[in-house]
Amino acid sequence: MSRVLITGGAGFLGSHLADLMLARGHEVVAMDNFITGDPANIAHLFGRPGFSFIRHDVTNFIYVDGPLDYILHFASPASPIDYLQLPIQTLKVGSLGTHKALGLAKAKGATFLLASTSETYGDPLVHPQREDYWGNVNPVGPRGVYDEAKRFAEAMTMAYHRFHGIPTRIVRIFNTYGPRMRLNDGRALPAFMGQALRGEDVTVFGDGSQTRSFCYVSDLCEGIYRLMLSGEVNPVNIGNPVETTILEFAKRVVALVGSGVKIVHRDLPVDDPKVRQPDITRARNLLGWEPRVNLDDGLKWTLEDFRRRIGGKS
Ligand code: NAD
Ligand code: UDP
């Protein structure tokens, strides 16, 4: 049995990873400052044997009592609205926070896993995106605060691996969705589902011809778990390669919710990537992983969670 620290443990992905780690018999220490996370995401874990929580901003020195075998570094604002509203915090958590978490991994002899992102590819000129593509990022655009922080975090992770010899992993996560996403986090799925459930117009940015590839959260967590246990140091894409235009995606969500709301168009955000689709050959070959949940099932399960929360809260 190992002891795992999850930074960003009260967030969407961090809380699902905590569930998975506990279910597989590991001890979990979750750490979060709640800047974009929610205590409700981990409320069910308090009091459960093997789970503990530390409220802390990881851009400051991190102290954890006792041994650690793995550090999963997930702390960071993640939705475009969040990181546009929190530009300095985003840059700090990707740089200073990653440095602190790596320092802790070195001190504890722990394996370090960085939650990186498909945004390291920027507005990609290679499609689908393979891990050996270096990307097309605008460093001074509004999304640069997130993209460059994550690119710095990858470089820092490799430096700790090369210079200090610590075991490291880098997962490049592509758009992931599922229960517990914040209703107002502005990402496409919570935006569309929330709007359709409230009977509001669904806002598609631009003409909706830009593409994304959506992965259900349980598939993502399984891929991350396998990567954590593997010996792979180089970045690995984890995502679902089934690509859709955002307009098609909005139509699917509207049809599923069944409220007959209108789709309206709004300005496309600056530097919004035109295409995105993971090449998951490496994950398939190295981890024997591929996604299992299709979009219909994933959307249905997410809708159940959204209905419950919207019914309860707004
Ligand atoms: P989220 O906002 O739900 O979770 C992030 C968590 O980190 C929140 O609980 C937040 O409070 C915490 N946090 C932020 N700054 C912190 C700090 N300084 N100290 C302590 N805690 C801090 O977002 P998410 O979707 O769960 O994303 C988690 C990670 O996965 C992020 O690193 C993100 O970049 C990465 N990622 C997510 C996706 C996705 O589709 N969900 C895609 C690519 C990458
Ligand atoms: N999007 C949209 N309407 C919304 C929210 C998002 O059309 O209300 C679009 C956004 O412009 C992007 C895609 O949906 O092209 C995915 O956006 P998201 O914020 O989920 O994540 P991204 O992949 O851009 O990081």
CSV table of C-alpha atoms and ligand atoms in Angstrom, one decimal:
chain,number,residue,atom,x,y,z
A,1,MET,CA,0.0,0.0,0.0
A,2,SER,CA,1.4,3.4,-0.9
A,3,ARG,CA,0.8,6.9,0.3
A,4,VAL,CA,-0.2,9.4,-2.3
A,5,LEU,CA,-0.3,13.2,-2.1
A,6,ILE,CA,-2.8,14.9,-4.6
A,7,THR,CA,-2.3,18.6,-5.0
A,8,GLY,CA,-5.6,20.2,-6.2
A,9,GLY,CA,-7.3,17.3,-4.5
A,10,ALA,CA,-10.6,19.2,-4.0
A,11,GLY,CA,-10.9,19.9,-7.7
A,12,PHE,CA,-12.8,18.0,-10.4
A,13,LEU,CA,-10.0,15.6,-11.4
A,14,GLY,CA,-8.2,15.6,-8.1
A,15,SER,CA,-11.3,14.4,-6.2
A,16,HIS,CA,-11.9,11.6,-8.8
A,17,LEU,CA,-8.3,10.5,-8.5
A,18,ALA,CA,-8.6,10.5,-4.7
A,19,ASP,CA,-11.6,8.1,-5.1
A,20,LEU,CA,-9.7,5.9,-7.4
A,21,MET,CA,-6.6,5.7,-5.3
A,22,LEU,CA,-8.6,4.9,-2.1
A,23,ALA,CA,-10.5,2.2,-4.0
A,24,ARG,CA,-7.2,0.6,-5.1
A,25,GLY,CA,-6.0,0.5,-1.5
A,26,HIS,CA,-3.7,3.5,-1.3
A,27,GLU,CA,-3.6,6.2,1.4
A,28,VAL,CA,-4.5,9.6,0.1
A,29,VAL,CA,-3.4,13.0,1.4
A,30,ALA,CA,-5.4,15.7,-0.6
A,31,MET,CA,-4.1,19.3,-0.6
A,32,ASP,CA,-6.0,22.3,-1.8
A,33,ASN,CA,-6.6,26.0,-1.2
A,34,PHE,CA,-10.1,26.0,-2.8
A,35,ILE,CA,-9.3,28.7,-5.3
A,36,THR,CA,-11.3,26.9,-8.0
A,37,GLY,CA,-12.1,23.7,-6.1
A,38,ASP,CA,-14.9,22.9,-3.8
A,39,PRO,CA,-15.0,21.1,-0.4
A,40,ALA,CA,-18.2,19.4,-1.6
A,41,ASN,CA,-16.1,17.3,-4.0
A,42,ILE,CA,-14.3,15.5,-1.2
A,43,ALA,CA,-17.0,15.8,1.6
A,44,HIS,CA,-17.8,12.1,1.2
A,45,LEU,CA,-14.1,11.2,2.0
A,46,PHE,CA,-13.8,13.0,5.3
A,47,GLY,CA,-13.6,10.4,8.1
A,48,ARG,CA,-12.8,7.6,5.7
A,49,PRO,CA,-9.8,5.5,6.8
A,50,GLY,CA,-6.7,6.3,4.7
A,51,PHE,CA,-7.9,9.8,3.7
A,52,SER,CA,-6.6,13.1,5.1
A,53,PHE,CA,-6.8,16.7,3.9
A,54,ILE,CA,-4.4,19.7,4.2
A,55,ARG,CA,-5.6,23.2,3.3
A,56,HIS,CA,-2.6,24.8,1.8
A,57,ASP,CA,-1.5,27.0,-1.1
A,58,VAL,CA,1.2,25.0,-2.9
A,59,THR,CA,3.1,28.1,-4.2
A,60,ASN,CA,4.4,28.2,-0.6
A,61,PHE,CA,6.7,25.7,1.0
A,62,ILE,CA,4.9,22.4,1.3
A,63,TYR,CA,5.1,20.4,4.5
A,64,VAL,CA,3.6,16.9,4.8
A,65,ASP,CA,4.2,14.7,7.8
A,66,GLY,CA,5.3,11.0,7.2
A,67,PRO,CA,6.3,9.2,4.0
A,68,LEU,CA,5.0,9.7,0.5
A,69,ASP,CA,5.4,7.3,-2.4
A,70,TYR,CA,3.7,9.4,-5.1
A,71,ILE,CA,2.9,13.1,-5.6
A,72,LEU,CA,0.2,13.8,-8.2
A,73,HIS,CA,0.5,17.5,-9.0
A,74,PHE,CA,-2.9,18.7,-10.1
A,75,ALA,CA,-3.2,22.1,-8.5
A,76,SER,CA,-4.0,24.8,-11.1
A,77,PRO,CA,-6.9,26.7,-12.4
A,78,ALA,CA,-7.9,24.8,-15.5
A,79,SER,CA,-10.8,26.4,-17.3
A,80,PRO,CA,-10.1,29.3,-19.7
A,81,ILE,CA,-12.4,31.6,-17.6
A,82,ASP,CA,-10.6,30.6,-14.4
A,83,TYR,CA,-7.2,31.2,-15.7
A,84,LEU,CA,-8.1,34.5,-17.4
A,85,GLN,CA,-9.5,35.7,-14.1
A,86,LEU,CA,-6.5,34.3,-12.1
A,87,PRO,CA,-3.6,35.0,-14.4
A,88,ILE,CA,-0.9,35.5,-11.8
A,89,GLN,CA,-2.1,32.6,-9.6
A,90,THR,CA,-2.1,30.4,-12.6
A,91,LEU,CA,1.5,31.3,-13.5
A,92,LYS,CA,2.6,30.9,-9.9
A,93,VAL,CA,1.0,27.5,-9.3
A,94,GLY,CA,2.5,26.2,-12.6
A,95,SER,CA,6.0,27.5,-11.8
A,96,LEU,CA,6.5,28.0,-8.0
A,97,GLY,CA,3.9,25.3,-7.1
A,98,THR,CA,5.5,22.8,-9.4
A,99,HIS,CA,8.9,23.7,-7.9
A,100,LYS,CA,7.7,23.2,-4.4
A,101,ALA,CA,6.0,19.9,-5.2
A,102,LEU,CA,9.1,18.6,-7.0
A,103,GLY,CA,11.2,19.6,-3.9
A,104,LEU,CA,8.9,17.6,-1.7
A,105,ALA,CA,9.1,14.6,-4.1
A,106,LYS,CA,12.9,14.8,-3.8
A,107,ALA,CA,12.9,15.1,0.0
A,108,LYS,CA,10.5,12.1,0.3
A,109,GLY,CA,11.9,9.9,-2.5
A,110,ALA,CA,8.5,10.0,-4.1
A,111,THR,CA,7.5,9.5,-7.8
A,112,PHE,CA,6.2,12.8,-9.2
A,113,LEU,CA,3.4,13.0,-11.7
A,114,LEU,CA,2.6,16.3,-13.4
A,115,ALA,CA,-0.9,17.1,-14.7
A,116,SER,CA,0.1,18.8,-18.0
A,117,THR,CA,-2.3,19.6,-20.8
A,118,SER,CA,-3.1,19.5,-24.5
A,119,GLU,CA,-2.7,23.3,-24.3
A,120,THR,CA,1.0,22.8,-24.4
A,121,TYR,CA,0.4,22.3,-28.2
A,122,GLY,CA,-1.4,25.7,-28.3
A,123,ASP,CA,-3.3,26.2,-31.6
A,124,PRO,CA,-1.8,23.2,-33.2
A,125,LEU,CA,-0.4,23.0,-36.7
A,126,VAL,CA,-0.1,19.2,-36.5
A,127,HIS,CA,-3.2,17.2,-36.3
A,128,PRO,CA,-3.9,14.9,-34.4
A,129,GLN,CA,-1.3,15.9,-31.8
A,130,ARG,CA,1.5,13.5,-31.0
A,131,GLU,CA,3.8,14.0,-28.0
A,132,ASP,CA,6.8,14.8,-30.2
A,133,TYR,CA,5.0,17.9,-31.5
A,134,TRP,CA,6.5,21.1,-29.8
A,135,GLY,CA,3.4,23.2,-30.2
A,136,ASN,CA,2.2,26.6,-31.5
A,137,VAL,CA,1.7,28.7,-28.4
A,138,ASN,CA,1.3,32.5,-28.2
A,139,PRO,CA,3.3,33.4,-25.0
A,140,VAL,CA,1.9,36.9,-24.7
A,141,GLY,CA,-1.8,36.1,-25.5
A,142,PRO,CA,-4.4,35.7,-22.8
A,143,ARG,CA,-4.1,31.9,-22.7
A,144,GLY,CA,-0.3,32.2,-22.4
A,145,VAL,CA,-0.5,32.4,-18.6
A,146,TYR,CA,-1.8,28.8,-18.6
A,147,ASP,CA,0.0,27.3,-21.6
A,148,GLU,CA,3.4,28.7,-20.6
A,149,ALA,CA,3.0,27.8,-16.9
A,150,LYS,CA,2.4,24.2,-18.0
A,151,ARG,CA,5.3,24.2,-20.5
A,152,PHE,CA,7.5,25.6,-17.7
A,153,ALA,CA,6.2,22.9,-15.4
A,154,GLU,CA,7.1,20.2,-17.9
A,155,ALA,CA,10.6,21.7,-18.3
A,156,MET,CA,11.1,21.8,-14.5
A,157,THR,CA,9.9,18.3,-14.1
A,158,MET,CA,12.4,17.0,-16.7
A,159,ALA,CA,15.1,19.1,-15.0
A,160,TYR,CA,14.4,17.4,-11.6
A,161,HIS,CA,14.5,14.1,-13.3
A,162,ARG,CA,17.7,14.7,-15.2
A,163,PHE,CA,19.6,16.6,-12.5
A,164,HIS,CA,18.3,15.0,-9.3
A,165,GLY,CA,17.4,11.6,-10.7
A,166,ILE,CA,13.8,11.6,-9.3
A,167,PRO,CA,11.3,9.4,-11.0
A,168,THR,CA,8.8,11.6,-12.9
A,169,ARG,CA,5.8,11.3,-15.2
A,170,ILE,CA,4.1,13.9,-17.4
A,171,VAL,CA,0.5,13.4,-18.5
A,172,ARG,CA,-0.9,15.7,-21.2
A,173,ILE,CA,-4.6,15.7,-20.5
A,174,PHE,CA,-7.1,16.4,-23.2
A,175,ASN,CA,-10.6,17.9,-22.6
A,176,THR,CA,-12.1,15.8,-19.8
A,177,TYR,CA,-15.7,15.9,-18.5
A,178,GLY,CA,-17.9,14.3,-15.9
A,179,PRO,CA,-19.7,14.7,-12.6
A,180,ARG,CA,-18.4,17.4,-10.2
A,181,MET,CA,-17.4,19.9,-12.9
A,182,ARG,CA,-18.1,23.3,-11.5
A,183,LEU,CA,-21.4,24.5,-13.0
A,184,ASN,CA,-20.1,28.0,-13.7
A,185,ASP,CA,-16.5,27.2,-14.7
A,186,GLY,CA,-17.2,28.3,-18.3
A,187,ARG,CA,-15.9,25.2,-20.0
A,188,ALA,CA,-18.0,23.9,-22.9
A,189,LEU,CA,-19.7,21.0,-21.2
A,190,PRO,CA,-20.8,22.7,-18.0
A,191,ALA,CA,-21.7,25.9,-19.9
A,192,PHE,CA,-23.9,24.0,-22.4
A,193,MET,CA,-25.5,21.6,-19.9
A,194,GLY,CA,-26.1,24.3,-17.3
A,195,GLN,CA,-27.6,26.6,-19.9
A,196,ALA,CA,-29.9,23.9,-21.4
A,197,LEU,CA,-31.0,22.8,-17.9
A,198,ARG,CA,-31.9,26.4,-16.9
A,199,GLY,CA,-33.8,26.9,-20.2
A,200,GLU,CA,-31.2,29.6,-21.4
A,201,ASP,CA,-29.7,30.0,-24.8
A,202,VAL,CA,-26.7,27.8,-25.4
A,203,THR,CA,-23.7,29.9,-26.3
A,204,VAL,CA,-21.4,28.6,-29.0
A,205,PHE,CA,-18.3,30.7,-29.5
A,206,GLY,CA,-17.5,31.5,-33.1
A,207,ASP,CA,-19.2,29.4,-35.8
A,208,GLY,CA,-18.6,26.3,-33.8
A,209,SER,CA,-16.4,24.6,-36.4
A,210,GLN,CA,-13.5,24.4,-34.0
A,211,THR,CA,-13.0,20.8,-32.7
A,212,ARG,CA,-12.4,19.1,-29.4
A,213,SER,CA,-12.2,15.5,-28.3
A,214,PHE,CA,-13.9,14.8,-25.0
A,215,CYS,CA,-12.8,12.1,-22.6
A,216,TYR,CA,-14.9,10.8,-19.7
A,217,VAL,CA,-13.3,11.2,-16.3
A,218,SER,CA,-13.1,7.5,-15.3
A,219,ASP,CA,-11.2,6.7,-18.5
A,220,LEU,CA,-8.8,9.6,-17.8
A,221,CYS,CA,-8.2,8.5,-14.2
A,222,GLU,CA,-7.5,4.9,-15.3
A,223,GLY,CA,-4.9,6.2,-17.8
A,224,ILE,CA,-3.2,8.3,-15.2
A,225,TYR,CA,-3.1,5.4,-12.7
A,226,ARG,CA,-1.4,3.2,-15.3
A,227,LEU,CA,1.1,6.0,-16.1
A,228,MET,CA,1.9,6.5,-12.5
A,229,LEU,CA,2.8,2.8,-12.1
A,230,SER,CA,4.7,2.7,-15.4
A,231,GLY,CA,8.4,3.7,-15.8
A,232,GLU,CA,7.6,6.2,-18.5
A,233,VAL,CA,9.4,9.6,-18.1
A,234,ASN,CA,8.4,11.2,-21.4
A,235,PRO,CA,5.0,13.0,-21.8
A,236,VAL,CA,2.0,10.8,-22.6
A,237,ASN,CA,-1.3,12.1,-24.1
A,238,ILE,CA,-4.4,10.8,-22.3
A,239,GLY,CA,-7.7,11.7,-23.9
A,240,ASN,CA,-10.4,10.3,-26.1
A,241,PRO,CA,-9.6,10.5,-29.8
A,242,VAL,CA,-13.2,10.8,-31.0
A,243,GLU,CA,-13.3,14.4,-32.4
A,244,THR,CA,-16.4,16.6,-32.7
A,245,THR,CA,-17.1,20.2,-33.7
A,246,ILE,CA,-18.2,22.4,-30.8
A,247,LEU,CA,-21.5,23.1,-32.7
A,248,GLU,CA,-22.2,19.3,-33.0
A,249,PHE,CA,-21.3,18.9,-29.4
A,250,ALA,CA,-23.7,21.7,-28.3
A,251,LYS,CA,-26.5,20.1,-30.4
A,252,ARG,CA,-25.9,16.8,-28.7
A,253,VAL,CA,-26.1,18.3,-25.3
A,254,VAL,CA,-29.3,20.2,-26.1
A,255,ALA,CA,-30.9,17.1,-27.6
A,256,LEU,CA,-30.0,15.1,-24.5
A,257,VAL,CA,-31.3,17.6,-22.0
A,258,GLY,CA,-34.4,17.9,-24.1
A,259,SER,CA,-35.4,21.4,-23.1
A,260,GLY,CA,-35.6,22.7,-26.7
A,261,VAL,CA,-33.4,25.8,-26.1
A,262,LYS,CA,-31.8,27.8,-28.9
A,263,ILE,CA,-28.2,27.8,-29.9
A,264,VAL,CA,-26.7,31.3,-30.2
A,265,HIS,CA,-23.3,32.4,-31.4
A,266,ARG,CA,-20.8,34.6,-29.4
A,267,ASP,CA,-17.4,35.9,-30.3
A,268,LEU,CA,-14.6,33.3,-30.4
A,269,PRO,CA,-12.1,33.9,-27.6
A,270,VAL,CA,-8.6,35.1,-28.6
A,271,ASP,CA,-6.3,32.2,-29.6
A,272,ASP,CA,-9.0,29.6,-29.2
A,273,PRO,CA,-7.4,26.4,-30.7
A,274,LYS,CA,-9.1,25.5,-34.0
A,275,VAL,CA,-8.6,21.8,-33.7
A,276,ARG,CA,-7.7,19.3,-31.0
A,277,GLN,CA,-7.4,15.6,-31.0
A,278,PRO,CA,-5.0,13.4,-29.1
A,279,ASP,CA,-2.9,10.8,-30.9
A,280,ILE,CA,-2.9,8.1,-28.2
A,281,THR,CA,-0.6,5.6,-29.8
A,282,ARG,CA,1.9,6.0,-27.0
A,283,ALA,CA,-0.7,5.4,-24.2
A,284,ARG,CA,-2.0,2.3,-26.1
A,285,ASN,CA,1.5,0.8,-26.6
A,286,LEU,CA,3.1,1.8,-23.3
A,287,LEU,CA,0.1,1.5,-20.9
A,288,GLY,CA,-2.2,-0.8,-22.7
A,289,TRP,CA,-4.8,1.9,-22.2
A,290,GLU,CA,-7.6,3.3,-24.3
A,291,PRO,CA,-10.9,5.0,-23.4
A,292,ARG,CA,-13.9,2.8,-22.9
A,293,VAL,CA,-16.8,5.2,-22.2
A,294,ASN,CA,-18.7,6.6,-25.3
A,295,LEU,CA,-20.0,10.1,-25.4
A,296,ASP,CA,-23.6,9.1,-25.0
A,297,ASP,CA,-23.1,7.3,-21.8
A,298,GLY,CA,-20.6,9.9,-20.4
A,299,LEU,CA,-23.0,12.7,-21.1
A,300,LYS,CA,-25.9,10.8,-19.6
A,301,TRP,CA,-24.1,10.2,-16.3
A,302,THR,CA,-22.9,13.8,-16.2
A,303,LEU,CA,-26.4,15.1,-16.8
A,304,GLU,CA,-27.7,13.1,-13.8
A,305,ASP,CA,-25.1,14.8,-11.6
A,306,PHE,CA,-25.9,18.3,-13.0
A,307,ARG,CA,-29.6,17.8,-12.6
A,308,ARG,CA,-29.1,16.9,-9.0
A,309,ARG,CA,-26.9,19.9,-8.3
A,310,ILE,CA,-28.9,22.4,-10.2
A,311,GLY,CA,-32.1,21.1,-8.5
A,312,GLY,CA,-30.4,21.5,-5.1
A,313,LYS,CA,-28.7,24.9,-5.7
A,314,SER,CA,-30.2,27.2,-8.2
B,1,NAD,P1,-10.2,22.3,-11.0
B,1,NAD,O1,-10.1,23.7,-11.0
B,1,NAD,O2,-11.5,21.6,-10.7
B,1,NAD,O3,-9.1,21.7,-10.0
B,1,NAD,C1,-7.9,22.4,-9.7
B,1,NAD,C2,-7.7,22.4,-8.2
B,1,NAD,O4,-6.5,23.0,-7.8
B,1,NAD,C3,-8.8,23.2,-7.4
B,1,NAD,O5,-9.4,22.4,-6.4
B,1,NAD,C4,-8.0,24.4,-6.9
B,1,NAD,O6,-8.6,25.0,-5.8
B,1,NAD,C5,-6.6,23.8,-6.7
B,1,NAD,N1,-5.6,24.8,-6.7
B,1,NAD,C6,-5.3,25.8,-7.6
B,1,NAD,N2,-4.3,26.5,-7.3
B,1,NAD,C7,-3.8,26.0,-6.1
B,1,NAD,C8,-2.8,26.3,-5.2
B,1,NAD,N3,-1.9,27.4,-5.4
B,1,NAD,N4,-2.6,25.6,-4.0
B,1,NAD,C9,-3.5,24.6,-3.8
B,1,NAD,N5,-4.5,24.2,-4.6
B,1,NAD,C10,-4.7,24.9,-5.7
B,1,NAD,O7,-9.6,21.8,-12.4
B,1,NAD,P2,-9.4,20.3,-13.0
B,1,NAD,O8,-10.2,20.2,-14.3
B,1,NAD,O9,-9.7,19.3,-11.9
B,1,NAD,O10,-7.9,20.3,-13.4
B,1,NAD,C11,-6.9,19.7,-12.5
B,1,NAD,C12,-5.6,19.7,-13.2
B,1,NAD,O11,-5.7,19.0,-14.5
B,1,NAD,C13,-5.0,21.1,-13.5
B,1,NAD,O12,-3.7,21.1,-13.3
B,1,NAD,C14,-5.3,21.2,-15.0
B,1,NAD,O13,-4.4,22.1,-15.6
B,1,NAD,C15,-5.2,19.8,-15.5
B,1,NAD,N6,-6.0,19.6,-16.8
B,1,NAD,C16,-7.3,19.4,-16.7
B,1,NAD,C17,-8.0,19.2,-17.9
B,1,NAD,C18,-9.5,18.9,-17.9
B,1,NAD,O14,-10.0,18.7,-19.0
B,1,NAD,N7,-10.2,18.9,-16.8
B,1,NAD,C19,-7.3,19.2,-19.1
B,1,NAD,C20,-6.0,19.5,-19.1
B,1,NAD,C21,-5.3,19.6,-17.9
B,2,UDP,N1,-17.0,27.1,-25.9
B,2,UDP,C1,-18.2,27.6,-26.5
B,2,UDP,N2,-19.2,28.1,-25.6
B,2,UDP,C2,-19.0,28.2,-24.3
B,2,UDP,C3,-17.8,27.7,-23.7
B,2,UDP,C4,-16.8,27.2,-24.6
B,2,UDP,O1,-18.4,27.6,-27.7
B,2,UDP,O2,-19.9,28.7,-23.6
B,2,UDP,C5,-16.0,26.6,-26.9
B,2,UDP,C6,-14.6,27.2,-26.7
B,2,UDP,O3,-14.5,28.4,-27.5
B,2,UDP,C7,-13.7,26.2,-27.3
B,2,UDP,C8,-14.5,24.9,-26.9
B,2,UDP,O4,-15.8,25.3,-26.6
B,2,UDP,O5,-13.6,26.2,-28.7
B,2,UDP,C9,-13.9,24.2,-25.6
B,2,UDP,O6,-13.8,25.2,-24.6
B,2,UDP,P1,-13.4,24.8,-23.1
B,2,UDP,O7,-13.5,26.1,-22.4
B,2,UDP,O8,-14.2,23.7,-22.6
B,2,UDP,O9,-11.9,24.3,-23.2
B,2,UDP,P2,-10.7,24.5,-24.1
B,2,UDP,O10,-10.6,23.3,-24.9
B,2,UDP,O11,-10.8,25.7,-25.0
B,2,UDP,O12,-9.6,24.7,-23.2
